[in-house]
Amino acid sequence: MADSLTKSEQRSSLHGHWSSRVGFILAVTGAAVGLGNIWKFPYMAGMNGGGAFVLIYLACVLVIGLPIMMSEIMIGRRGRRNPVATMQILGEEESGQRKWGLVGIIGVLGGFIILSFYSVIAGWTVAYVFKTASNEFANTNAQSVSEAFNSFVGNPFITGFWHTAFMTMTVILVALGVEKGLEKAVRFMVPALLVLLLVLLGYAINSGSFMEGVVFMFQPDFSKVDGGTVLAAMGQAFFTLSVGMGSIMAYGAYLPQDTSIVQTSIAVVVADTAIAILAGLVIFPIVFANGLETAEGPGLIFQTLPLAFGQLAGGAIFGTLFFLLLGFAALTSAISLMEPAVAWMIESHRLSRPKAAIVIGIVIWLLGFLTVLSFSTLKDLTFLQGTIFDNLDYLASNIMLPLGGLAITIFAGWIMCRNSSADELDPVAGSVYKLWRLLTRYVVPVAVVLVFLNAIGVFS
Ligand code: PHE
């Protein structure tokens, strides 16, 4: 092959491509925007005291998440295979070590764990589509919304049913291999979600407690911060951006050569962060206006948003549409959570796509019942971080994603030679490249390690 072709150009015939630059941005946005922004961000901020957590989260997104996202896309595009094979191939090429494939394998496992609980919460979301549509929340109050939520999650048969329904949808779409066909859906979904959040923001502004919500979210009180808070904020940054486990790497494998990785990453990070902040600005005023607890936990959006929909004119319609869009945003993320494992199975075990999707889907579906039970039958079974769900989330978001991200960043900054990364990252943007390399080689690894050490109490 001609020398003037980059590695990824040489390998690109192995794969199909996203239809365009915009198509890729939409696909990665679909992977990134999901329950992490609207369900998890507000309740994590609420449980961790608000302002200071939000500030640390924003810093982690910018300084750690963004450079890792660029590295993941770059590695994915250069390897042009599933994350395990890509890390093996590039590891071999750059350092003679195929062992780097382990990073891909840890990512695949992380995806299993995350999707197992993600699917359960997505199931709640779908159930709430029907609850709002049937006008269950018209003119209700905080207490009855909470009661309705608690009795809903307390029934493992019902939540198990919705988890099963959601997982089935995910498996069908992954089996059909429509990831790339989802671009059109995301093109509609993300703006629509934004519009509905703005409608809700209007409601929050009129709720009488808007400023209280703003103060809670943006006035940092560092006395509430300990090592655990910082780790939680970093974990949230990884989770919401989908970095550290190979999802973005798997998508990068289909990225056309002429697309700017830097611009794409910035666009996705801005969209993702804006949606999370907006969700917080909607939720917290409702919390304060109704005398609810900020530290309500995973049920927070399900105990606040129905109040807004119950009082807004046309609320049943808005509410139905909102939970539908959120369910859809969860679906595009769920698909990306399965893609590394499925692509790996197809490419290494020569399984067909439908078979791979079904096998992996069944394992994740079974694992999901641990989360179903964590909110019902086994909700009093707590250890380490809390319920089984709390522990699964902690393990995946706060440990596996940051460790994966650390390995990816070390690979991109220290193992890959300068020529290789400069080749992939926009050669035109010289100073941006220098900044990326500085962050990737020094700032990101040091920051992640310090956050870990701080969380285990080394500095206190
Ligand atoms: N980023 C997704 C969300 O915010 C979740 C996700 C995590 C997806 C990791 C893929 C990989 O909902």
Tab-separated table of C-alpha atoms and ligand atoms in Angstrom:
chain	number	residue	atom	x	y	z
A	1	MET	CA	0.000	0.000	0.000
A	2	ALA	CA	1.131	3.503	-0.700
A	3	ASP	CA	3.189	5.040	2.066
A	4	SER	CA	1.269	8.253	1.934
A	5	LEU	CA	-1.792	6.527	3.342
A	6	THR	CA	-2.167	6.651	7.099
A	7	LYS	CA	-2.613	3.376	8.966
A	8	SER	CA	-6.296	3.966	9.351
A	9	GLU	CA	-6.691	4.673	5.651
A	10	GLN	CA	-4.966	1.401	4.875
A	11	ARG	CA	-7.262	-0.474	7.209
A	12	SER	CA	-10.427	1.382	6.433
A	13	SER	CA	-11.615	-1.055	3.800
A	14	LEU	CA	-12.430	-3.499	6.611
A	15	HIS	CA	-15.308	-1.415	7.780
A	16	GLY	CA	-18.270	0.596	6.680
A	17	HIS	CA	-18.338	4.266	7.540
A	18	TRP	CA	-20.688	6.734	9.117
A	19	SER	CA	-22.446	8.614	6.365
A	20	SER	CA	-20.766	11.899	7.152
A	21	ARG	CA	-19.070	14.024	9.753
A	22	VAL	CA	-22.425	15.135	11.060
A	23	GLY	CA	-23.539	11.518	11.087
A	24	PHE	CA	-20.656	10.587	13.340
A	25	ILE	CA	-21.218	13.532	15.664
A	26	LEU	CA	-24.857	12.491	15.938
A	27	ALA	CA	-23.970	8.880	16.662
A	28	VAL	CA	-21.492	9.756	19.388
A	29	THR	CA	-23.933	12.286	20.809
A	30	GLY	CA	-26.535	9.523	20.871
A	31	ALA	CA	-24.127	7.330	22.805
A	32	ALA	CA	-23.203	10.077	25.234
A	33	VAL	CA	-26.575	11.690	25.898
A	34	GLY	CA	-28.798	9.437	27.928
A	35	LEU	CA	-29.808	8.560	31.444
A	36	GLY	CA	-26.415	9.789	32.629
A	37	ASN	CA	-27.403	13.370	31.867
A	38	ILE	CA	-31.010	13.474	32.934
A	39	TRP	CA	-31.364	10.724	35.531
A	40	LYS	CA	-27.923	10.311	37.054
A	41	PHE	CA	-26.405	13.787	36.993
A	42	PRO	CA	-29.165	15.476	39.043
A	43	TYR	CA	-29.312	12.768	41.691
A	44	MET	CA	-25.534	12.534	41.998
A	45	ALA	CA	-25.304	16.323	42.338
A	46	GLY	CA	-28.110	16.176	44.888
A	47	MET	CA	-26.505	13.441	46.942
A	48	ASN	CA	-23.115	15.127	46.889
A	49	GLY	CA	-24.139	18.551	48.086
A	50	GLY	CA	-24.634	20.450	44.801
A	51	GLY	CA	-22.326	23.306	43.755
A	52	ALA	CA	-18.910	21.932	44.624
A	53	PHE	CA	-19.740	18.573	43.041
A	54	VAL	CA	-20.993	20.303	39.880
A	55	LEU	CA	-17.850	22.393	39.645
A	56	ILE	CA	-15.528	19.413	40.048
A	57	TYR	CA	-17.608	17.470	37.543
A	58	LEU	CA	-17.278	20.294	34.992
A	59	ALA	CA	-13.527	20.453	35.549
A	60	CYS	CA	-13.249	16.680	35.071
A	61	VAL	CA	-15.294	16.824	31.856
A	62	LEU	CA	-13.042	19.500	30.410
A	63	VAL	CA	-9.615	18.463	31.631
A	64	ILE	CA	-9.956	14.669	31.763
A	65	GLY	CA	-13.005	13.614	29.732
A	66	LEU	CA	-12.463	15.686	26.610
A	67	PRO	CA	-8.831	14.655	25.980
A	68	ILE	CA	-9.718	11.006	26.625
A	69	MET	CA	-12.592	11.223	24.190
A	70	MET	CA	-10.174	12.495	21.533
A	71	SER	CA	-7.753	9.670	22.336
A	72	GLU	CA	-10.481	7.050	22.127
A	73	ILE	CA	-11.760	8.254	18.770
A	74	MET	CA	-8.203	8.479	17.490
A	75	ILE	CA	-7.287	4.972	18.624
A	76	GLY	CA	-10.551	3.576	17.280
A	77	ARG	CA	-10.063	5.120	13.882
A	78	ARG	CA	-6.446	4.004	13.647
A	79	GLY	CA	-7.240	0.429	14.593
A	80	ARG	CA	-10.505	0.191	12.674
A	81	ARG	CA	-11.602	-2.902	14.595
A	82	ASN	CA	-13.429	-3.746	17.803
A	83	PRO	CA	-11.768	-2.234	20.902
A	84	VAL	CA	-10.061	-5.485	21.962
A	85	ALA	CA	-8.526	-6.128	18.549
A	86	THR	CA	-7.747	-2.459	18.046
A	87	MET	CA	-5.778	-2.284	21.285
A	88	GLN	CA	-3.967	-5.514	20.388
A	89	ILE	CA	-3.083	-4.339	16.896
A	90	LEU	CA	-1.945	-0.883	17.957
A	91	GLY	CA	-0.187	-2.290	21.013
A	92	GLU	CA	1.774	-4.604	18.756
A	93	GLU	CA	2.481	-1.888	16.237
A	94	GLU	CA	3.595	0.743	18.711
A	95	SER	CA	5.334	-1.353	21.354
A	96	GLY	CA	5.334	-5.001	20.334
A	97	GLN	CA	2.847	-5.729	23.127
A	98	ARG	CA	-0.478	-7.338	22.280
A	99	LYS	CA	-1.308	-7.269	25.987
A	100	TRP	CA	-2.918	-3.866	25.506
A	101	GLY	CA	-5.936	-5.842	24.344
A	102	LEU	CA	-6.690	-6.272	28.033
A	103	VAL	CA	-7.853	-2.652	28.106
A	104	GLY	CA	-10.502	-3.591	25.568
A	105	ILE	CA	-11.546	-6.620	27.604
A	106	ILE	CA	-11.973	-4.585	30.801
A	107	GLY	CA	-14.043	-2.156	28.751
A	108	VAL	CA	-16.270	-4.962	27.513
A	109	LEU	CA	-16.836	-6.107	31.105
A	110	GLY	CA	-17.569	-2.543	32.198
A	111	GLY	CA	-20.158	-2.323	29.436
A	112	PHE	CA	-21.844	-5.494	30.726
A	113	ILE	CA	-22.116	-4.102	34.235
A	114	ILE	CA	-23.292	-0.660	33.182
A	115	LEU	CA	-25.876	-1.950	30.724
A	116	SER	CA	-27.214	-4.382	33.338
A	117	PHE	CA	-28.417	-1.523	35.538
A	118	TYR	CA	-28.899	0.974	32.718
A	119	SER	CA	-31.523	-1.253	31.164
A	120	VAL	CA	-33.476	-1.449	34.420
A	121	ILE	CA	-33.617	2.338	34.821
A	122	ALA	CA	-34.451	2.708	31.132
A	123	GLY	CA	-37.288	0.273	31.837
A	124	TRP	CA	-38.591	2.620	34.548
A	125	THR	CA	-38.498	5.407	31.981
A	126	VAL	CA	-40.579	3.428	29.512
A	127	ALA	CA	-43.068	2.559	32.238
A	128	TYR	CA	-43.380	6.273	33.011
A	129	VAL	CA	-44.281	6.941	29.387
A	130	PHE	CA	-47.465	4.994	30.014
A	131	LYS	CA	-48.040	6.426	33.462
A	132	THR	CA	-47.910	10.010	32.205
A	133	ALA	CA	-49.915	9.165	29.106
A	134	SER	CA	-52.718	7.776	31.275
A	135	ASN	CA	-52.772	11.068	33.138
A	136	GLU	CA	-51.902	9.347	36.393
A	137	PHE	CA	-50.167	12.454	37.692
A	138	ALA	CA	-52.784	15.126	36.962
A	139	ASN	CA	-52.936	17.569	39.874
A	140	THR	CA	-51.059	15.260	42.151
A	141	ASN	CA	-48.794	16.187	45.033
A	142	ALA	CA	-45.265	15.332	46.082
A	143	GLN	CA	-46.344	12.692	48.530
A	144	SER	CA	-48.474	10.677	46.179
A	145	VAL	CA	-45.888	10.893	43.389
A	146	SER	CA	-43.304	9.474	45.797
A	147	GLU	CA	-45.660	6.756	46.948
A	148	ALA	CA	-46.441	5.816	43.374
A	149	PHE	CA	-42.724	5.599	42.607
A	150	ASN	CA	-41.901	3.521	45.666
A	151	SER	CA	-44.651	1.037	45.052
A	152	PHE	CA	-43.637	0.810	41.378
A	153	VAL	CA	-39.943	0.048	41.998
A	154	GLY	CA	-40.896	-2.146	44.926
A	155	ASN	CA	-42.525	-4.611	42.559
A	156	PRO	CA	-39.787	-6.722	40.937
A	157	PHE	CA	-42.218	-8.354	38.522
A	158	ILE	CA	-43.243	-5.068	36.981
A	159	THR	CA	-39.769	-3.522	36.839
A	160	GLY	CA	-38.399	-6.879	35.664
A	161	PHE	CA	-40.942	-6.834	32.864
A	162	TRP	CA	-39.899	-3.353	31.682
A	163	HIS	CA	-36.227	-4.256	31.968
A	164	THR	CA	-36.922	-7.280	29.773
A	165	ALA	CA	-38.810	-5.149	27.270
A	166	PHE	CA	-36.003	-2.606	27.052
A	167	MET	CA	-33.261	-5.222	26.742
A	168	THR	CA	-35.227	-6.940	23.985
A	169	MET	CA	-35.435	-3.700	22.027
A	170	THR	CA	-31.708	-3.115	22.465
A	171	VAL	CA	-30.816	-6.631	21.322
A	172	ILE	CA	-33.083	-6.395	18.282
A	173	LEU	CA	-31.526	-3.115	17.169
A	174	VAL	CA	-27.963	-4.328	17.763
A	175	ALA	CA	-28.736	-7.620	15.999
A	176	LEU	CA	-30.024	-5.725	12.987
A	177	GLY	CA	-26.820	-3.683	13.034
A	178	VAL	CA	-28.694	-0.439	12.687
A	179	GLU	CA	-26.251	1.641	14.757
A	180	LYS	CA	-25.445	3.645	11.723
A	181	GLY	CA	-29.072	3.984	10.769
A	182	LEU	CA	-29.787	5.683	14.057
A	183	GLU	CA	-28.219	8.940	12.920
A	184	LYS	CA	-31.545	10.216	11.644
A	185	ALA	CA	-33.278	9.403	14.886
A	186	VAL	CA	-30.641	11.190	16.967
A	187	ARG	CA	-30.877	14.195	14.675
A	188	PHE	CA	-34.473	14.565	15.821
A	189	MET	CA	-34.186	13.261	19.361
A	190	VAL	CA	-31.504	15.501	20.833
A	191	PRO	CA	-33.046	18.798	19.667
A	192	ALA	CA	-36.499	17.597	20.751
A	193	LEU	CA	-35.178	16.680	24.172
A	194	LEU	CA	-33.605	20.107	24.413
A	195	VAL	CA	-36.881	21.829	23.532
A	196	LEU	CA	-38.782	19.856	26.169
A	197	LEU	CA	-36.128	20.637	28.756
A	198	LEU	CA	-36.557	24.319	27.891
A	199	VAL	CA	-40.310	24.030	28.375
A	200	LEU	CA	-39.636	22.443	31.752
A	201	LEU	CA	-37.106	25.158	32.507
A	202	GLY	CA	-39.899	27.683	31.951
A	203	TYR	CA	-41.951	25.790	34.512
A	204	ALA	CA	-39.011	25.669	36.933
A	205	ILE	CA	-38.440	29.411	36.589
A	206	ASN	CA	-42.067	29.979	37.584
A	207	SER	CA	-41.983	27.439	40.385
A	208	GLY	CA	-41.062	30.084	42.916
A	209	SER	CA	-37.873	28.295	43.933
A	210	PHE	CA	-35.765	28.762	40.837
A	211	MET	CA	-33.047	30.792	42.508
A	212	GLU	CA	-32.792	28.280	45.299
A	213	GLY	CA	-32.137	25.618	42.678
A	214	VAL	CA	-29.537	27.771	40.932
A	215	VAL	CA	-27.750	28.501	44.193
A	216	PHE	CA	-27.754	24.822	45.131
A	217	MET	CA	-26.247	23.893	41.776
A	218	PHE	CA	-23.685	26.606	41.396
A	219	GLN	CA	-22.675	27.899	44.790
A	220	PRO	CA	-19.843	25.629	45.806
A	221	ASP	CA	-19.579	24.689	49.448
A	222	PHE	CA	-16.249	22.934	49.659
A	223	SER	CA	-16.829	21.914	53.243
A	224	LYS	CA	-19.155	19.271	51.791
A	225	VAL	CA	-16.379	17.822	49.656
A	226	ASP	CA	-14.306	14.814	50.602
A	227	GLY	CA	-12.274	12.317	48.584
A	228	GLY	CA	-15.413	10.354	47.840
A	229	THR	CA	-17.165	13.395	46.362
A	230	VAL	CA	-14.285	14.099	44.007
A	231	LEU	CA	-14.181	10.485	42.877
A	232	ALA	CA	-17.944	10.514	42.340
A	233	ALA	CA	-17.668	13.697	40.247
A	234	MET	CA	-14.902	12.174	38.136
A	235	GLY	CA	-16.869	8.939	37.744
A	236	GLN	CA	-19.890	10.943	36.608
A	237	ALA	CA	-17.754	12.727	34.006
A	238	PHE	CA	-16.588	9.386	32.576
A	239	PHE	CA	-20.074	7.923	32.693
A	240	THR	CA	-21.847	10.805	31.024
A	241	LEU	CA	-19.299	11.100	28.213
A	242	SER	CA	-19.219	7.309	27.704
A	243	VAL	CA	-15.438	7.309	27.873
A	244	GLY	CA	-13.106	4.757	29.433
A	245	MET	CA	-14.713	1.550	28.177
A	246	GLY	CA	-14.297	1.433	24.423
A	247	SER	CA	-17.768	2.538	23.300
A	248	ILE	CA	-16.408	5.642	21.685
A	249	MET	CA	-13.444	3.642	20.382
A	250	ALA	CA	-15.818	1.188	18.722
A	251	TYR	CA	-17.647	4.080	17.065
A	252	GLY	CA	-14.371	5.731	16.075
A	253	ALA	CA	-13.588	2.631	14.047
A	254	TYR	CA	-16.209	3.723	11.543
A	255	LEU	CA	-15.104	7.331	11.385
A	256	PRO	CA	-14.214	8.712	7.936
A	257	GLN	CA	-10.602	9.761	7.621
A	258	ASP	CA	-11.180	13.400	6.852
A	259	THR	CA	-13.253	14.151	9.934
A	260	SER	CA	-11.770	16.416	12.578
A	261	ILE	CA	-11.528	14.484	15.828
A	262	VAL	CA	-10.997	17.646	17.826
A	263	GLN	CA	-14.080	19.442	16.542
A	264	THR	CA	-16.222	16.346	16.835
A	265	SER	CA	-15.207	15.758	20.444
A	266	ILE	CA	-15.826	19.357	21.425
A	267	ALA	CA	-19.286	19.332	19.836
A	268	VAL	CA	-20.272	16.167	21.691
A	269	VAL	CA	-18.930	17.333	25.043
A	270	VAL	CA	-20.698	20.691	24.792
A	271	ALA	CA	-24.034	19.073	23.897
A	272	ASP	CA	-23.714	16.479	26.632
A	273	THR	CA	-22.800	18.974	29.335
A	274	ALA	CA	-25.484	21.457	28.333
A	275	ILE	CA	-28.175	18.793	28.612
A	276	ALA	CA	-26.994	17.684	32.061
A	277	ILE	CA	-26.870	21.239	33.425
A	278	LEU	CA	-30.285	21.987	31.981
A	279	ALA	CA	-31.683	18.871	33.629
A	280	GLY	CA	-30.301	20.031	36.973
A	281	LEU	CA	-31.812	23.492	36.515
A	282	VAL	CA	-35.192	21.866	35.929
A	283	ILE	CA	-35.062	19.349	38.764
A	284	PHE	CA	-33.734	21.304	41.749
A	285	PRO	CA	-36.259	24.168	41.684
A	286	ILE	CA	-39.001	21.500	41.674
A	287	VAL	CA	-37.289	19.813	44.619
A	288	PHE	CA	-37.231	23.028	46.645
A	289	ALA	CA	-40.686	24.214	45.608
A	290	ASN	CA	-42.188	20.964	46.872
A	291	GLY	CA	-40.164	20.491	50.015
A	292	LEU	CA	-38.463	17.384	48.634
A	293	GLU	CA	-34.987	16.102	49.494
A	294	THR	CA	-32.059	16.895	47.184
A	295	ALA	CA	-30.406	13.665	48.322
A	296	GLU	CA	-33.373	11.559	47.219
A	297	GLY	CA	-31.151	9.255	45.157
A	298	PRO	CA	-31.934	7.295	41.978
A	299	GLY	CA	-35.658	8.041	42.216
A	300	LEU	CA	-35.144	11.811	42.008
A	301	ILE	CA	-36.386	12.538	38.488
A	302	PHE	CA	-39.283	10.124	38.861
A	303	GLN	CA	-40.422	11.967	41.960
A	304	THR	CA	-39.998	15.489	40.647
A	305	LEU	CA	-40.824	15.642	36.931
A	306	PRO	CA	-44.311	14.092	37.298
A	307	LEU	CA	-45.152	17.035	39.582
A	308	ALA	CA	-44.291	19.443	36.788
A	309	PHE	CA	-46.225	17.441	34.217
A	310	GLY	CA	-49.177	17.195	36.572
A	311	GLN	CA	-49.405	20.979	36.830
A	312	LEU	CA	-48.397	22.171	33.362
A	313	ALA	CA	-51.095	22.829	30.795
A	314	GLY	CA	-50.778	19.970	28.319
A	315	GLY	CA	-48.566	18.241	30.865
A	316	ALA	CA	-49.745	14.747	30.019
A	317	ILE	CA	-48.629	15.224	26.428
A	318	PHE	CA	-45.329	16.883	27.359
A	319	GLY	CA	-44.685	14.235	29.979
A	320	THR	CA	-45.386	11.356	27.644
A	321	LEU	CA	-43.153	12.852	25.005
A	322	PHE	CA	-40.421	13.599	27.527
A	323	PHE	CA	-40.193	10.082	28.929
A	324	LEU	CA	-40.445	8.693	25.411
A	325	LEU	CA	-37.507	10.802	24.267
A	326	LEU	CA	-35.550	9.911	27.386
A	327	GLY	CA	-36.235	6.219	26.755
A	328	PHE	CA	-35.021	6.731	23.237
A	329	ALA	CA	-31.882	8.538	24.385
A	330	ALA	CA	-31.292	5.587	26.711
A	331	LEU	CA	-31.708	3.194	23.797
A	332	THR	CA	-29.026	4.873	21.689
A	333	SER	CA	-26.697	4.731	24.706
A	334	ALA	CA	-27.568	1.100	25.442
A	335	ILE	CA	-26.718	0.169	21.873
A	336	SER	CA	-23.311	1.793	22.255
A	337	LEU	CA	-22.775	-0.061	25.538
A	338	MET	CA	-23.246	-3.380	23.743
A	339	GLU	CA	-21.311	-2.559	20.596
A	340	PRO	CA	-17.754	-3.265	21.865
A	341	ALA	CA	-18.710	-6.742	23.096
A	342	VAL	CA	-20.749	-7.560	20.018
A	343	ALA	CA	-18.105	-6.339	17.571
A	344	TRP	CA	-15.486	-8.341	19.475
A	345	MET	CA	-17.536	-11.536	19.372
A	346	ILE	CA	-18.254	-11.126	15.672
A	347	GLU	CA	-14.676	-10.408	14.700
A	348	SER	CA	-12.922	-12.910	16.934
A	349	HIS	CA	-15.352	-15.773	17.286
A	350	ARG	CA	-16.840	-15.541	13.840
A	351	LEU	CA	-20.333	-15.395	15.247
A	352	SER	CA	-23.065	-13.736	13.232
A	353	ARG	CA	-24.212	-10.340	14.491
A	354	PRO	CA	-27.655	-11.562	15.604
A	355	LYS	CA	-26.150	-14.520	17.490
A	356	ALA	CA	-23.582	-12.329	19.212
A	357	ALA	CA	-26.232	-9.792	20.172
A	358	ILE	CA	-28.528	-12.461	21.602
A	359	VAL	CA	-25.826	-14.247	23.631
A	360	ILE	CA	-24.477	-11.029	25.115
A	361	GLY	CA	-27.977	-9.657	25.611
A	362	ILE	CA	-29.027	-12.687	27.650
A	363	VAL	CA	-26.038	-12.405	29.989
A	364	ILE	CA	-26.671	-8.696	30.577
A	365	TRP	CA	-30.409	-9.263	30.972
A	366	LEU	CA	-29.826	-11.849	33.707
A	367	LEU	CA	-27.328	-9.581	35.452
A	368	GLY	CA	-29.966	-6.834	35.361
A	369	PHE	CA	-32.126	-8.683	37.863
A	370	LEU	CA	-29.596	-7.831	40.548
A	371	THR	CA	-30.594	-4.210	40.035
A	372	VAL	CA	-34.303	-5.015	39.782
A	373	LEU	CA	-34.037	-6.690	43.187
A	374	SER	CA	-31.869	-3.905	44.646
A	375	PHE	CA	-34.910	-1.634	44.671
A	376	SER	CA	-37.392	-4.245	45.867
A	377	THR	CA	-36.869	-7.631	47.505
A	378	LEU	CA	-33.204	-7.020	48.351
A	379	LYS	CA	-33.336	-3.301	49.065
A	380	ASP	CA	-32.224	-3.825	52.645
A	381	LEU	CA	-29.260	-5.913	51.618
A	382	THR	CA	-26.499	-3.327	51.855
A	383	PHE	CA	-22.726	-3.589	52.009
A	384	LEU	CA	-19.723	-1.417	51.049
A	385	GLN	CA	-21.354	1.359	48.981
A	386	GLY	CA	-24.971	0.407	49.647
A	387	THR	CA	-27.323	-1.854	47.706
A	388	ILE	CA	-26.151	-4.261	45.025
A	389	PHE	CA	-27.044	-1.591	42.469
A	390	ASP	CA	-24.993	1.029	44.322
A	391	ASN	CA	-22.009	-1.297	44.295
A	392	LEU	CA	-22.337	-2.191	40.605
A	393	ASP	CA	-22.601	1.482	39.695
A	394	TYR	CA	-19.651	2.396	41.928
A	395	LEU	CA	-17.479	-0.387	40.541
A	396	ALA	CA	-18.206	0.459	36.918
A	397	SER	CA	-18.422	4.264	37.023
A	398	ASN	CA	-15.910	5.164	39.708
A	399	ILE	CA	-13.354	2.404	39.244
A	400	MET	CA	-13.522	0.632	35.896
A	401	LEU	CA	-14.181	3.652	33.651
A	402	PRO	CA	-11.445	5.817	35.220
A	403	LEU	CA	-8.979	2.890	35.134
A	404	GLY	CA	-9.863	2.207	31.500
A	405	GLY	CA	-9.495	5.898	30.758
A	406	LEU	CA	-6.129	5.965	32.503
A	407	ALA	CA	-4.874	3.059	30.393
A	408	ILE	CA	-6.200	4.632	27.203
A	409	THR	CA	-4.582	7.969	27.985
A	410	ILE	CA	-1.230	6.363	28.830
A	411	PHE	CA	-1.390	4.421	25.606
A	412	ALA	CA	-2.242	7.480	23.527
A	413	GLY	CA	0.295	9.750	25.220
A	414	TRP	CA	3.243	7.508	26.045
A	415	ILE	CA	3.055	4.332	23.971
A	416	MET	CA	1.888	5.668	20.632
A	417	CYS	CA	4.665	7.508	18.962
A	418	ARG	CA	4.222	11.162	18.229
A	419	ASN	CA	3.977	10.596	14.515
A	420	SER	CA	1.093	8.197	14.905
A	421	SER	CA	-1.057	10.467	17.038
A	422	ALA	CA	-0.156	13.583	15.073
A	423	ASP	CA	-1.117	11.646	11.966
A	424	GLU	CA	-4.652	11.082	13.240
A	425	LEU	CA	-5.311	14.236	15.210
A	426	ASP	CA	-5.630	17.259	12.999
A	427	PRO	CA	-2.151	18.083	11.806
A	428	VAL	CA	-3.368	21.565	10.892
A	429	ALA	CA	-4.298	22.462	14.437
A	430	GLY	CA	-0.752	22.541	15.782
A	431	SER	CA	-1.364	24.240	19.094
A	432	VAL	CA	-4.450	22.165	19.813
A	433	TYR	CA	-2.366	19.067	19.239
A	434	LYS	CA	0.284	20.301	21.652
A	435	LEU	CA	-2.343	21.007	24.281
A	436	TRP	CA	-3.921	17.572	23.791
A	437	ARG	CA	-0.539	15.925	24.142
A	438	LEU	CA	0.333	17.865	27.260
A	439	LEU	CA	-2.977	16.945	28.867
A	440	THR	CA	-2.766	13.343	27.737
A	441	ARG	CA	0.787	12.707	28.850
A	442	TYR	CA	0.830	14.569	32.138
A	443	VAL	CA	-2.339	16.193	33.346
A	444	VAL	CA	-4.863	13.389	32.812
A	445	PRO	CA	-2.825	10.505	34.271
A	446	VAL	CA	-1.694	12.544	37.254
A	447	ALA	CA	-5.212	13.850	37.911
A	448	VAL	CA	-6.832	10.412	37.748
A	449	VAL	CA	-4.232	8.888	40.060
A	450	LEU	CA	-4.532	11.775	42.529
A	451	VAL	CA	-8.316	11.429	42.624
A	452	PHE	CA	-7.958	7.712	43.352
A	453	LEU	CA	-5.359	8.280	46.084
A	454	ASN	CA	-7.457	11.045	47.584
A	455	ALA	CA	-10.512	8.775	47.652
A	456	ILE	CA	-8.683	6.088	49.607
A	457	GLY	CA	-7.622	8.722	52.113
A	458	VAL	CA	-3.930	9.072	51.306
A	459	PHE	CA	-4.042	12.855	51.725
A	460	SER	CA	-6.273	13.108	54.745
B	1	PHE	N1	-23.074	8.166	28.541
B	1	PHE	C1	-24.274	7.417	28.687
B	1	PHE	C2	-25.275	8.251	29.435
B	1	PHE	O1	-24.963	9.302	29.898
B	1	PHE	C3	-24.036	6.097	29.371
B	1	PHE	C4	-22.894	5.319	28.817
B	1	PHE	C5	-21.776	5.063	29.586
B	1	PHE	C6	-22.923	4.855	27.501
B	1	PHE	C7	-20.691	4.376	29.072
B	1	PHE	C8	-21.840	4.170	26.963
B	1	PHE	C9	-20.724	3.932	27.764
B	1	PHE	O2	-26.399	7.892	29.601
